PDB file of C-alpha atoms in Angstrom:
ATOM      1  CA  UNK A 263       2.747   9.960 -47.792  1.00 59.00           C
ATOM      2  CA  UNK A 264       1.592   6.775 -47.650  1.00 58.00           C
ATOM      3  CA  UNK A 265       4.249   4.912 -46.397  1.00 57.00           C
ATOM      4  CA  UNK A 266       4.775   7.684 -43.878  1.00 54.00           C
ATOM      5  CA  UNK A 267       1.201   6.784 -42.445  1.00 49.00           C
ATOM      6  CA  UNK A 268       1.899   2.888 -42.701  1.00 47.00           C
ATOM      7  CA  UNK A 269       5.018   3.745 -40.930  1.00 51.00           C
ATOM      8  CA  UNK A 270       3.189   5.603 -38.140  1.00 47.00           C
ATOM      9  CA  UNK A 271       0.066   3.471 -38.011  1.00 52.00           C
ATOM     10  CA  UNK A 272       3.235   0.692 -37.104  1.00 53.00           C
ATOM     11  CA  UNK A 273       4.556   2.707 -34.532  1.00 49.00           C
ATOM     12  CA  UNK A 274       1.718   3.373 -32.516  1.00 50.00           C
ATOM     13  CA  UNK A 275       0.727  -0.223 -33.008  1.00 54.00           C
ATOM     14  CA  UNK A 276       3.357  -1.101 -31.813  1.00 58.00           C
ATOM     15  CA  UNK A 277       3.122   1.435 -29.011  1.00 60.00           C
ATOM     16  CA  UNK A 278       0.224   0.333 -27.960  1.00 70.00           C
ATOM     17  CA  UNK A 279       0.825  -3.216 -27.738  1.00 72.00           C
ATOM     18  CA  UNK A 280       4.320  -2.536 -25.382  1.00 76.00           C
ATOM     19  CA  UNK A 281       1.930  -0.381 -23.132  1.00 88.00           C
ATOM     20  CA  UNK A 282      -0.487  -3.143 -23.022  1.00 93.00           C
ATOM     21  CA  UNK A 283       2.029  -5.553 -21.793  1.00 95.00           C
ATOM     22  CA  UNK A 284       3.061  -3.753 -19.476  1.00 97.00           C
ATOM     23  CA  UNK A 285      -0.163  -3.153 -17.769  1.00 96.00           C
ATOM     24  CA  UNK A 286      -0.444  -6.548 -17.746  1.00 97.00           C
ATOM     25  CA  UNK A 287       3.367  -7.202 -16.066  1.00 97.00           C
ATOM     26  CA  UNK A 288       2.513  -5.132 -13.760  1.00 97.00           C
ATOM     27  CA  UNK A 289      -0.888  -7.069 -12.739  1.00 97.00           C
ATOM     28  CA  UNK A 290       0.838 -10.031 -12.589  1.00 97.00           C
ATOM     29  CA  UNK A 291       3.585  -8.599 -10.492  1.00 97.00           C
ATOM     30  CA  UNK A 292       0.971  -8.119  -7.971  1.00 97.00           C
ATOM     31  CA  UNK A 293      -1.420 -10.699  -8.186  1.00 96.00           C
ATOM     32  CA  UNK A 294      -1.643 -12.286  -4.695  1.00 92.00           C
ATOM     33  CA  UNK A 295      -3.137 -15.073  -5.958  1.00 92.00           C
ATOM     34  CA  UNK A 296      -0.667 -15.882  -8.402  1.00 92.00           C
ATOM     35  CA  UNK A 297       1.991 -18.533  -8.317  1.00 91.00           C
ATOM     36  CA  UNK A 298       5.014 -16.851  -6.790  1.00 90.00           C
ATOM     37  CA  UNK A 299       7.552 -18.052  -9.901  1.00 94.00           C
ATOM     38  CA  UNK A 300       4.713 -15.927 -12.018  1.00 95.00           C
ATOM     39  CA  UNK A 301       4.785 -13.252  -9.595  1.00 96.00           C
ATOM     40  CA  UNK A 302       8.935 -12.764  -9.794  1.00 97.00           C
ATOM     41  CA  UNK A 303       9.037 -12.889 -13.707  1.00 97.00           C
ATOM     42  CA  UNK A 304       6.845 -10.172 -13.587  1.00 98.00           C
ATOM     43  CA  UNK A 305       9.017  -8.152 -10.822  1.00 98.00           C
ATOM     44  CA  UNK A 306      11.919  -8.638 -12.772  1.00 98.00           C
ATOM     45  CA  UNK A 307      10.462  -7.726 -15.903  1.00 98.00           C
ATOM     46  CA  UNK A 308       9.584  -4.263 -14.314  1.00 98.00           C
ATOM     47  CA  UNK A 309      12.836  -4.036 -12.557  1.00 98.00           C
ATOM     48  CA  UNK A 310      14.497  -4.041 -16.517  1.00 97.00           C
ATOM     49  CA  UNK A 311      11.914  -1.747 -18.229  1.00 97.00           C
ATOM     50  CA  UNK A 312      12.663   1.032 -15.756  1.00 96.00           C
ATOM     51  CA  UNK A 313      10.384   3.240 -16.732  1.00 97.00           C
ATOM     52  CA  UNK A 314       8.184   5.357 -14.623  1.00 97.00           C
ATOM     53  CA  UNK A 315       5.212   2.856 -15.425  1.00 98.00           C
ATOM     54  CA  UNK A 316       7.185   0.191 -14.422  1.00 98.00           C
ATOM     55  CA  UNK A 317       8.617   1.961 -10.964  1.00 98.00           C
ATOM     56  CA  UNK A 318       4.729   2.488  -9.894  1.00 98.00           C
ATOM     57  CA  UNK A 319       4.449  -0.830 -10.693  1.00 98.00           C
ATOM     58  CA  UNK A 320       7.393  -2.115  -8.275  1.00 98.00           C
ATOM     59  CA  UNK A 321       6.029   0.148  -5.628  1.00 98.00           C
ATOM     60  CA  UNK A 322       2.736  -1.287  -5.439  1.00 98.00           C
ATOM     61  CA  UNK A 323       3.718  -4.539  -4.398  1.00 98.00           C
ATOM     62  CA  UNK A 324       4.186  -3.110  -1.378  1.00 98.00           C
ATOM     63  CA  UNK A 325       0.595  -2.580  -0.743  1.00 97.00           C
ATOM     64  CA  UNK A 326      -0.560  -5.982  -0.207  1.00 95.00           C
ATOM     65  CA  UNK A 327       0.352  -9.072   1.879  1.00 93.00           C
ATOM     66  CA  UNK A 328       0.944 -12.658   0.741  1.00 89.00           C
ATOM     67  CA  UNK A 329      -0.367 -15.663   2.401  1.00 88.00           C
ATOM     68  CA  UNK A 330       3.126 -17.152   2.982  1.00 90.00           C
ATOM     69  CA  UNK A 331       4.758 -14.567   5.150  1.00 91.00           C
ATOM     70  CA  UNK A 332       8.442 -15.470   4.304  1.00 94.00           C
ATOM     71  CA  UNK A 333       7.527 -15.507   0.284  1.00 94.00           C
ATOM     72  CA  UNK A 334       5.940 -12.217   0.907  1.00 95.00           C
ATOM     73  CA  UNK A 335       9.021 -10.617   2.870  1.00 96.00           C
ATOM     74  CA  UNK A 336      11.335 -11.802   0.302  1.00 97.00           C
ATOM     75  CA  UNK A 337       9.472 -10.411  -2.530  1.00 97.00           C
ATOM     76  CA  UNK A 338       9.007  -6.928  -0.924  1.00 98.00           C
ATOM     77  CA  UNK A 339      12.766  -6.721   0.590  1.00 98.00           C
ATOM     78  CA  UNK A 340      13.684  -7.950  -3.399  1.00 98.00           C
ATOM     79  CA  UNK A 341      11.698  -4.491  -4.493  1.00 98.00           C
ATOM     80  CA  UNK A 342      13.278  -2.156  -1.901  1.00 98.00           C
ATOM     81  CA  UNK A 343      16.785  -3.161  -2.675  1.00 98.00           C
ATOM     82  CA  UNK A 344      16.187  -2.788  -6.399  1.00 98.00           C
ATOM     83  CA  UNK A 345      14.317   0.576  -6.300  1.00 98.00           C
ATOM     84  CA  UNK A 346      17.545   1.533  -4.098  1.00 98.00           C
ATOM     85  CA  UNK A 347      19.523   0.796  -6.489  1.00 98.00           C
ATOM     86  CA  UNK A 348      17.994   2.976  -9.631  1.00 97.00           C
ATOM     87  CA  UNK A 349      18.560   5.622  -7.143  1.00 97.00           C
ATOM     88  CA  UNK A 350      16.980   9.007  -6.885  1.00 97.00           C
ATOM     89  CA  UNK A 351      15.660   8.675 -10.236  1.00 97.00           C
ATOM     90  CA  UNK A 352      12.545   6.945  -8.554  1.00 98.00           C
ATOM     91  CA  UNK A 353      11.311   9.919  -6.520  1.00 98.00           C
ATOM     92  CA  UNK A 354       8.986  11.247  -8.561  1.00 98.00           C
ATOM     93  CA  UNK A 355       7.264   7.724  -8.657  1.00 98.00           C
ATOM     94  CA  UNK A 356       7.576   7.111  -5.234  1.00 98.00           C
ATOM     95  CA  UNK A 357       5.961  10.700  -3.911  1.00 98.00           C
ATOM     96  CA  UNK A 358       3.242  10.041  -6.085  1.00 98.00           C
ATOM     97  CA  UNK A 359       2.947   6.514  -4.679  1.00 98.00           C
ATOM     98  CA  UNK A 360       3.156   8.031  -0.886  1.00 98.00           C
ATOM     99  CA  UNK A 361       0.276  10.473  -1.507  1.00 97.00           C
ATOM    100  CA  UNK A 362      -1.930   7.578  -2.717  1.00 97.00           C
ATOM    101  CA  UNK A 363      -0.953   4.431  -0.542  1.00 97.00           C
ATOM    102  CA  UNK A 364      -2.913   3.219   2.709  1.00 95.00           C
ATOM    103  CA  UNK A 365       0.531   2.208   3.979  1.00 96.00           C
ATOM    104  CA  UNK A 366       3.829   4.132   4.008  1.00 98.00           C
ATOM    105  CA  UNK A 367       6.222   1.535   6.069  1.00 97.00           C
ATOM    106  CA  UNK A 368       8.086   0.109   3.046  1.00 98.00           C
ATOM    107  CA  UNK A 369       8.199   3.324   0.886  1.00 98.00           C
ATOM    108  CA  UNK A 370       9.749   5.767   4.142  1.00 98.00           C
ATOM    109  CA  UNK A 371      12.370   2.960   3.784  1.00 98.00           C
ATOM    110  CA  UNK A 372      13.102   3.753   0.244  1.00 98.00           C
ATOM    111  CA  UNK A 373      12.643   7.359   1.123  1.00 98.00           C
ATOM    112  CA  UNK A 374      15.818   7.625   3.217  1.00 98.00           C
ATOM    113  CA  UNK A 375      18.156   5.417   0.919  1.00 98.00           C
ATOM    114  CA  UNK A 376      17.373   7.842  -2.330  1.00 98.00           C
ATOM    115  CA  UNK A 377      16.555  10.933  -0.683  1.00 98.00           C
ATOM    116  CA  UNK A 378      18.746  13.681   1.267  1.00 97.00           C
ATOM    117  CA  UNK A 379      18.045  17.092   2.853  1.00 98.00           C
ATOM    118  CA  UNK A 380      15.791  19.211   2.002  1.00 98.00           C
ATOM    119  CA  UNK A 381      14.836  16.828  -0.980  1.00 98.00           C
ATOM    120  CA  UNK A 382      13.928  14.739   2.000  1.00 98.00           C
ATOM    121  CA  UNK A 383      12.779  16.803   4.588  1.00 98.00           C
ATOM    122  CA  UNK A 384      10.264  18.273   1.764  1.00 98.00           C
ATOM    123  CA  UNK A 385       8.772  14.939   0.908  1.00 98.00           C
ATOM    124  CA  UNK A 386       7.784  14.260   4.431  1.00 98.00           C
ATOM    125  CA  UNK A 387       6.603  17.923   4.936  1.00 98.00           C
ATOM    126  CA  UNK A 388       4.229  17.128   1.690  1.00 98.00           C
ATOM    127  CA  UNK A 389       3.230  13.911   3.418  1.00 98.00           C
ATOM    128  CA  UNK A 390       2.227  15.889   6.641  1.00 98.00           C
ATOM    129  CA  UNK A 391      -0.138  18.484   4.803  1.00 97.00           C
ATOM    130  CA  UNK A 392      -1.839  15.420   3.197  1.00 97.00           C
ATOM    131  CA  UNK A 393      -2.327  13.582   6.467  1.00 97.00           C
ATOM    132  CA  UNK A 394      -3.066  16.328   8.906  1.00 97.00           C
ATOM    133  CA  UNK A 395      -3.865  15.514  12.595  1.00 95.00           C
ATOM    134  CA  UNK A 396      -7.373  15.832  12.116  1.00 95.00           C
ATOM    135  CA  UNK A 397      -9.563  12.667  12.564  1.00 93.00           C
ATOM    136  CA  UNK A 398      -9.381   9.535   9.559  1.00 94.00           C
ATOM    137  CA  UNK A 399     -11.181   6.293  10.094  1.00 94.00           C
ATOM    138  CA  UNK A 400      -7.383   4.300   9.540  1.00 96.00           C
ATOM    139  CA  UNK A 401      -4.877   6.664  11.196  1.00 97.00           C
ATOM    140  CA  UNK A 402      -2.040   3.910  10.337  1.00 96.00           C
ATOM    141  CA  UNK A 403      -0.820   5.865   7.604  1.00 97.00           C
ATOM    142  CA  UNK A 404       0.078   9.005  10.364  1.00 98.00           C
ATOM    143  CA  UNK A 405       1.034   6.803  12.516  1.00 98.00           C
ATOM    144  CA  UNK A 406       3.832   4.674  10.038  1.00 98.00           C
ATOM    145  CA  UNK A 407       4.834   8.477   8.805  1.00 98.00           C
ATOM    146  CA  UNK A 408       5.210  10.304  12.719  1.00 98.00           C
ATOM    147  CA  UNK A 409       7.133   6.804  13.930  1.00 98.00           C
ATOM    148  CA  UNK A 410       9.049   7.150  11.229  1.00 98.00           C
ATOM    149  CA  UNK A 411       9.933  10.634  11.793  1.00 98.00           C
ATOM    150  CA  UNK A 412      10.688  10.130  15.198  1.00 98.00           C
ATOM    151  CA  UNK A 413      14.004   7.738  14.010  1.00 97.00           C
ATOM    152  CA  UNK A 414      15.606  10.376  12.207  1.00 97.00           C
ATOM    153  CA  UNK A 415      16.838  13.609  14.812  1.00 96.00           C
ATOM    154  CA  UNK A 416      16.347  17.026  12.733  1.00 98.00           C
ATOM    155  CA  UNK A 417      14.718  20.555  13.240  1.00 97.00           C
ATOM    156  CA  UNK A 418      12.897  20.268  11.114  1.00 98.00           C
ATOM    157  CA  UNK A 419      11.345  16.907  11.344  1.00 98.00           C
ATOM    158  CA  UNK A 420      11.007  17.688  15.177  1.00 98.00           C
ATOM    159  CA  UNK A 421       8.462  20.757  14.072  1.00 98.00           C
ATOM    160  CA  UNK A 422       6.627  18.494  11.698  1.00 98.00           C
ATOM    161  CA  UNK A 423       6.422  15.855  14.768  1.00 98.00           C
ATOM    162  CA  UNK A 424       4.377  18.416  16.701  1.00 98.00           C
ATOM    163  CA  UNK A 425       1.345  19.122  15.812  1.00 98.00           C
ATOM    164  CA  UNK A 426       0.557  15.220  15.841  1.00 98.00           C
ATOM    165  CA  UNK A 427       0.488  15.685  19.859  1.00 98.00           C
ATOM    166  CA  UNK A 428      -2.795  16.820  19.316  1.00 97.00           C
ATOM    167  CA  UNK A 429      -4.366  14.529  16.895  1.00 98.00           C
ATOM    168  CA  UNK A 430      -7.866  13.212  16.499  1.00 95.00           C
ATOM    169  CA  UNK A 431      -6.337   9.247  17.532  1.00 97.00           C
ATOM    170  CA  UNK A 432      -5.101   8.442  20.643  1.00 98.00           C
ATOM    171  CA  UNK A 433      -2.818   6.074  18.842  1.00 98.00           C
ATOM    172  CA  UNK A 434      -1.149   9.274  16.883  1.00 98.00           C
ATOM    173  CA  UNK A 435      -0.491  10.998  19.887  1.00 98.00           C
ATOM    174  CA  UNK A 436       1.440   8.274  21.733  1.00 98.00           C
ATOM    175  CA  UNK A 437       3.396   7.981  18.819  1.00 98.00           C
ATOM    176  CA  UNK A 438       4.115  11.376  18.180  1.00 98.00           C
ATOM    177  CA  UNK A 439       4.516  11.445  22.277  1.00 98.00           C
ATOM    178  CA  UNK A 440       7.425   9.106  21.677  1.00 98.00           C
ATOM    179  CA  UNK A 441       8.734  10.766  18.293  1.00 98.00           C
ATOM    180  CA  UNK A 442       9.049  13.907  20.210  1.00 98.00           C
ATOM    181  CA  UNK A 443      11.132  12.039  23.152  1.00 98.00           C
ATOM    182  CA  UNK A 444      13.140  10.829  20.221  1.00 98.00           C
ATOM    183  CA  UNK A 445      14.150  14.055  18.532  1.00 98.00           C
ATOM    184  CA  UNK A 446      15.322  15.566  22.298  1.00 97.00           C
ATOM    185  CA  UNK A 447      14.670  18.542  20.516  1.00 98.00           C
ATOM    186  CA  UNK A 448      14.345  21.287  23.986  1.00 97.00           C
ATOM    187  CA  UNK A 449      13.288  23.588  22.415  1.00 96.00           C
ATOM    188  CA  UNK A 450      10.434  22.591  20.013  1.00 97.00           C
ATOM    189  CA  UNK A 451       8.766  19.883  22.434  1.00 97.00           C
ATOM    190  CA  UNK A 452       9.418  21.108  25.897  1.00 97.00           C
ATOM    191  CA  UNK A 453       5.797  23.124  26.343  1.00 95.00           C
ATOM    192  CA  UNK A 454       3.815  20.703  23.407  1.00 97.00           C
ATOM    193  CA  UNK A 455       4.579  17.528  25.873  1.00 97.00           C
ATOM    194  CA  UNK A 456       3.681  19.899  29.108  1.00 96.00           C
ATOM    195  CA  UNK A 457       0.935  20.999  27.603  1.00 95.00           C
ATOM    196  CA  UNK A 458      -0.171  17.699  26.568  1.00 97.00           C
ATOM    197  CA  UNK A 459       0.116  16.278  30.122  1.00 97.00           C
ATOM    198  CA  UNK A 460      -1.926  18.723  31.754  1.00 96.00           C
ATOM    199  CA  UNK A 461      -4.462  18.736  29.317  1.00 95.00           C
ATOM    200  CA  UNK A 462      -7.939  17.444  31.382  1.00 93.00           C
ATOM    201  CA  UNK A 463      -9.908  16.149  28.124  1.00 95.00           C
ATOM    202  CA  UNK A 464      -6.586  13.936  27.161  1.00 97.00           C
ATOM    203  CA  UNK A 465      -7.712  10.858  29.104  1.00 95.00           C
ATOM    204  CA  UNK A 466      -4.992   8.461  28.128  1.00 97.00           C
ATOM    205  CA  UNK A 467      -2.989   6.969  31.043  1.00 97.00           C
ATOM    206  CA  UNK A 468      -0.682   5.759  29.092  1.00 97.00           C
ATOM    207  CA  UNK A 469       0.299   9.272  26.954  1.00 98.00           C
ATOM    208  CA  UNK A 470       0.880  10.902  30.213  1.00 98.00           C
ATOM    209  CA  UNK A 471       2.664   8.212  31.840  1.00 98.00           C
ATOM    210  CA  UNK A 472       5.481   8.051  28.652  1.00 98.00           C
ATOM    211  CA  UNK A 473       5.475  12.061  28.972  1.00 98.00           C
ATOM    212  CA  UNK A 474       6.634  11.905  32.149  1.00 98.00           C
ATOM    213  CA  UNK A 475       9.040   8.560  31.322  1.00 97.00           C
ATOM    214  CA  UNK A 476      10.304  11.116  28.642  1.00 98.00           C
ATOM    215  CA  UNK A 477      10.888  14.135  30.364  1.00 98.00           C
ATOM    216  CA  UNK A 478      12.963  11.967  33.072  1.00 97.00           C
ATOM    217  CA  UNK A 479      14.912   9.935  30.509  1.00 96.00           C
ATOM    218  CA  UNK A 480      16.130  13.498  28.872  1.00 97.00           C
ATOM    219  CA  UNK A 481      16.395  15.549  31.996  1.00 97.00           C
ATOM    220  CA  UNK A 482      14.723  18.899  30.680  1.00 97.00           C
ATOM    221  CA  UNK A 483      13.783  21.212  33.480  1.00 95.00           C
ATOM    222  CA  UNK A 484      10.394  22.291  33.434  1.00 91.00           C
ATOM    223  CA  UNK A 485      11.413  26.074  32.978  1.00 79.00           C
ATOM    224  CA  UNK A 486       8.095  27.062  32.226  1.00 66.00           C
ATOM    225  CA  UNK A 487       7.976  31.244  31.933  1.00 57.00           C
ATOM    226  CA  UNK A 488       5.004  33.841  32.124  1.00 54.00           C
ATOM    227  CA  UNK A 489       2.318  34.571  34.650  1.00 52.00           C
ATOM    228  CA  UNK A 490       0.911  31.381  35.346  1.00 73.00           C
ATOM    229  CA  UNK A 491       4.312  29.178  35.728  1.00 78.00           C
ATOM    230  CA  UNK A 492       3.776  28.874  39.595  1.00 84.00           C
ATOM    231  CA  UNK A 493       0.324  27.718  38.700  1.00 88.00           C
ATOM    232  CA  UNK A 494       1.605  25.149  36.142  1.00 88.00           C
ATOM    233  CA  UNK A 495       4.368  23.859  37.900  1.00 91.00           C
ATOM    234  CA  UNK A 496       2.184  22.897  40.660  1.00 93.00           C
ATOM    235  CA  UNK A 497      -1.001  20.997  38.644  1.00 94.00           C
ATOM    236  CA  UNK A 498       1.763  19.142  36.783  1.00 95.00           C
ATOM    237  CA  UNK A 499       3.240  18.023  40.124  1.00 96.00           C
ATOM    238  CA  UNK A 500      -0.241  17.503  41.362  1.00 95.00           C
ATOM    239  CA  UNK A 501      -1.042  15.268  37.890  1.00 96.00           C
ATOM    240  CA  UNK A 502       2.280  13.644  38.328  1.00 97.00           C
ATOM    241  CA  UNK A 503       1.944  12.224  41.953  1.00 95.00           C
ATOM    242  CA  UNK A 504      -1.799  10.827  40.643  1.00 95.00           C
ATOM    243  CA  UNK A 505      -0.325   8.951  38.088  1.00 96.00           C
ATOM    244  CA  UNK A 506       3.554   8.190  39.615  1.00 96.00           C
ATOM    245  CA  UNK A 507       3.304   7.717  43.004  1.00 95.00           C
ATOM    246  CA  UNK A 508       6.805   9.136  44.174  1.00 95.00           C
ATOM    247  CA  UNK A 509       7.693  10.864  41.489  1.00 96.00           C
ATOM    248  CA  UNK A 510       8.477  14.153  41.670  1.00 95.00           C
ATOM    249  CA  UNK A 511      10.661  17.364  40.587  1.00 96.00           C
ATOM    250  CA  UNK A 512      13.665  18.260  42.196  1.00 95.00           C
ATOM    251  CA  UNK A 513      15.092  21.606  42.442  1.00 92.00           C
ATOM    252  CA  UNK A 514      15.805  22.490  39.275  1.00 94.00           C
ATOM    253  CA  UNK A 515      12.226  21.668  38.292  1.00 94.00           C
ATOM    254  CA  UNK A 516      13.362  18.105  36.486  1.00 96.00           C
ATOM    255  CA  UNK A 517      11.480  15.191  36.958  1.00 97.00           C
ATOM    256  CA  UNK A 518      12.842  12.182  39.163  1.00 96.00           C
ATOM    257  CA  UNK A 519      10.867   8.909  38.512  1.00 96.00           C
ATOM    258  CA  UNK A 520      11.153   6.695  42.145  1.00 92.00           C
ATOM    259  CA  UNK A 521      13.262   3.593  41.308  1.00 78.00           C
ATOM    260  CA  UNK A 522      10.707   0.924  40.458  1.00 55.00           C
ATOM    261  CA  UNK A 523       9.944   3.442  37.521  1.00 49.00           C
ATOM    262  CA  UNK A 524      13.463   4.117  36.138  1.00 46.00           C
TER     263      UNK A 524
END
C-alpha cells in the first residue's frame, strides 16, 4: 500500500507540475511585452501539447495587439493556420473562446475553415443570442459577427442578419444594412430594409442612403401588400426624393438611382 501511495503522490506531482508549466507557456505565449523569440517558443510549445488547455491558449493570442504591427500579424496568421490545421477538433475551444472574447475577427476566420453546416450555422446562431441587438457600451463584437455574416449567402444566416436592422448602435445597423444587401435574400430582407427606411426616429443619412443604393443594386420591386401599400409606396418615394434627388421607382415599383448615383 505504500508504494501504491508513493506511486500516486508521484503522479499527481508530477501532474501538477506539467499543469503548472503550462499555465505558464501559455502566459508567455501572450505576453506583449515579451521578446518575440520568447513569445514563439511558447506558441509552438502549445501548438505540440494540443490539448484543450493549450488550444485556449493559442486562441487568446488573438486578443491583443503587438507594438510592431508586422511581428504581430505574423504571429496571429502563424495561430490561425495551425488551429486550421488540428481541424474540427478545436471547436469546442474555440466556441468557448467566442462567447468570452471582446473581439471575434480572427476566430470567425477559424470558424469557417473547421466548421460546416449546421455545425456552423449553430455556432453563429449561439453567438447571436449572446450578443443580441440590444444596446452594449463596445458594439464591435456585433458588428465583427453581422459583417461577417453578411460574406457568407445562406437562409439561415440571412434570418440571423435581421434583427440587427434594429439595433441599439447606429454602427450595427449599417452593417447589418449592408449584410442584408449581401445575402440578396428577397424574401427575408425585402420589408426589414423598407421598414427601416421609413422609420422617422432612424436619423442616419447614411443607413437610408445604402438602403436605397441596395435596393437599386439588386433590383427588388417594392411589392409591398396589405391595406396601407398605396400609403407606403408613396412616403418611401416621398423619403427617397429628400435624400436622392432624382431617384425614383419605375413601374414595376423598383428603384432607379439618377446616374451620378449609380
Amino acid at each position: 500500500m505504500r508504494y501504491i501511495a508513493v506511486a500516486l503522490s508521484d503522479f499527481f506531482s508530477k501532474e501538477s507540475r506539467g499543469s503548472r508549466a503550462l499555465k505558464k507557456t501559455v502566459q508567455r505565449a501572450n505576453d506583449k511585452h515579451a521578446q518575440s523569440g520568447d513569445r514563439w517558443k511558447a506558441l509552438e510549445a502549445l501548438r505540440d501539447d494540443g490539448s484543450p488547455e493549450a488550444v485556449l491558449g493559442l486562441l487568446r493570442r488573438f486578443t491583443f495587439r503587438y507594438d510592431k504591427s508586422i511581428e504581430d500579424e505574423q504571429e496571429k496568421d502563424w495561430v490561425y493556420h495551425t488551429l486550421v490545421e488540428l481541424g474540427d477538433k478545436v471547436l469546442p475551444q474555440l466556441r468557448q473562446h467566442m462567447r468570452e472574447t471582446d473581439t471575434l475577427a480572427w476566430p470567425l476566420k477559424v470558424l469557417e475553415k473547421v466548421a460546416s453546416g449546421d455545425t456552423f450555422r449553430d455556432a453563429l446562431r449561439e453567438l447571436c443570442e449572446r450578443n443580441d441587438n440590444s444596446y452594449i457600451r463596445d458594439p464591435t463584437k456585433k458588428i465583427q459577427l453581422v459583417h461577417f455574416m453578411g460574406d457568407h449567402c445562406d437562409p439561415v444566416l440571412a434570418q440571423l442578419v435581421v434583427p440587427y436592422v434594429e439595433d441599439a448602435d447606429e454602427g450595427v445597423r449599417f452593417t447589418a444594412v449592408e449584410a442584408v444587401v449581401q445575402q440578396k435574400n428577397q424574401e427575408v430582407g425585402l420589408v426589414p430594409l423598407i421598414k427601416l427606411f421609413l422609420t422617422q426616429s432612424e436619423e442616419s443619412r447614411r443607413i437610408k442612403v445604402r438602403i436605397a443604393e441596395g435596393l437599386a443594386q439588386l433590383g427588388w420591386a417594392l411589392n409591398v401588400h396589405g391595406g396601407t401599400a398605396a400609403q407606403q409606396t408613396a412616403e418611401f418615394e416621398r423619403v427617397l426624393s429628400e435624400l436622392i434627388p432624382g431617384a425614383r421607382l419605375d413601374g414595376q415599383k423598383k428603384l432607379k438611382l439618377p446616374a451620378t448615383e449609380r
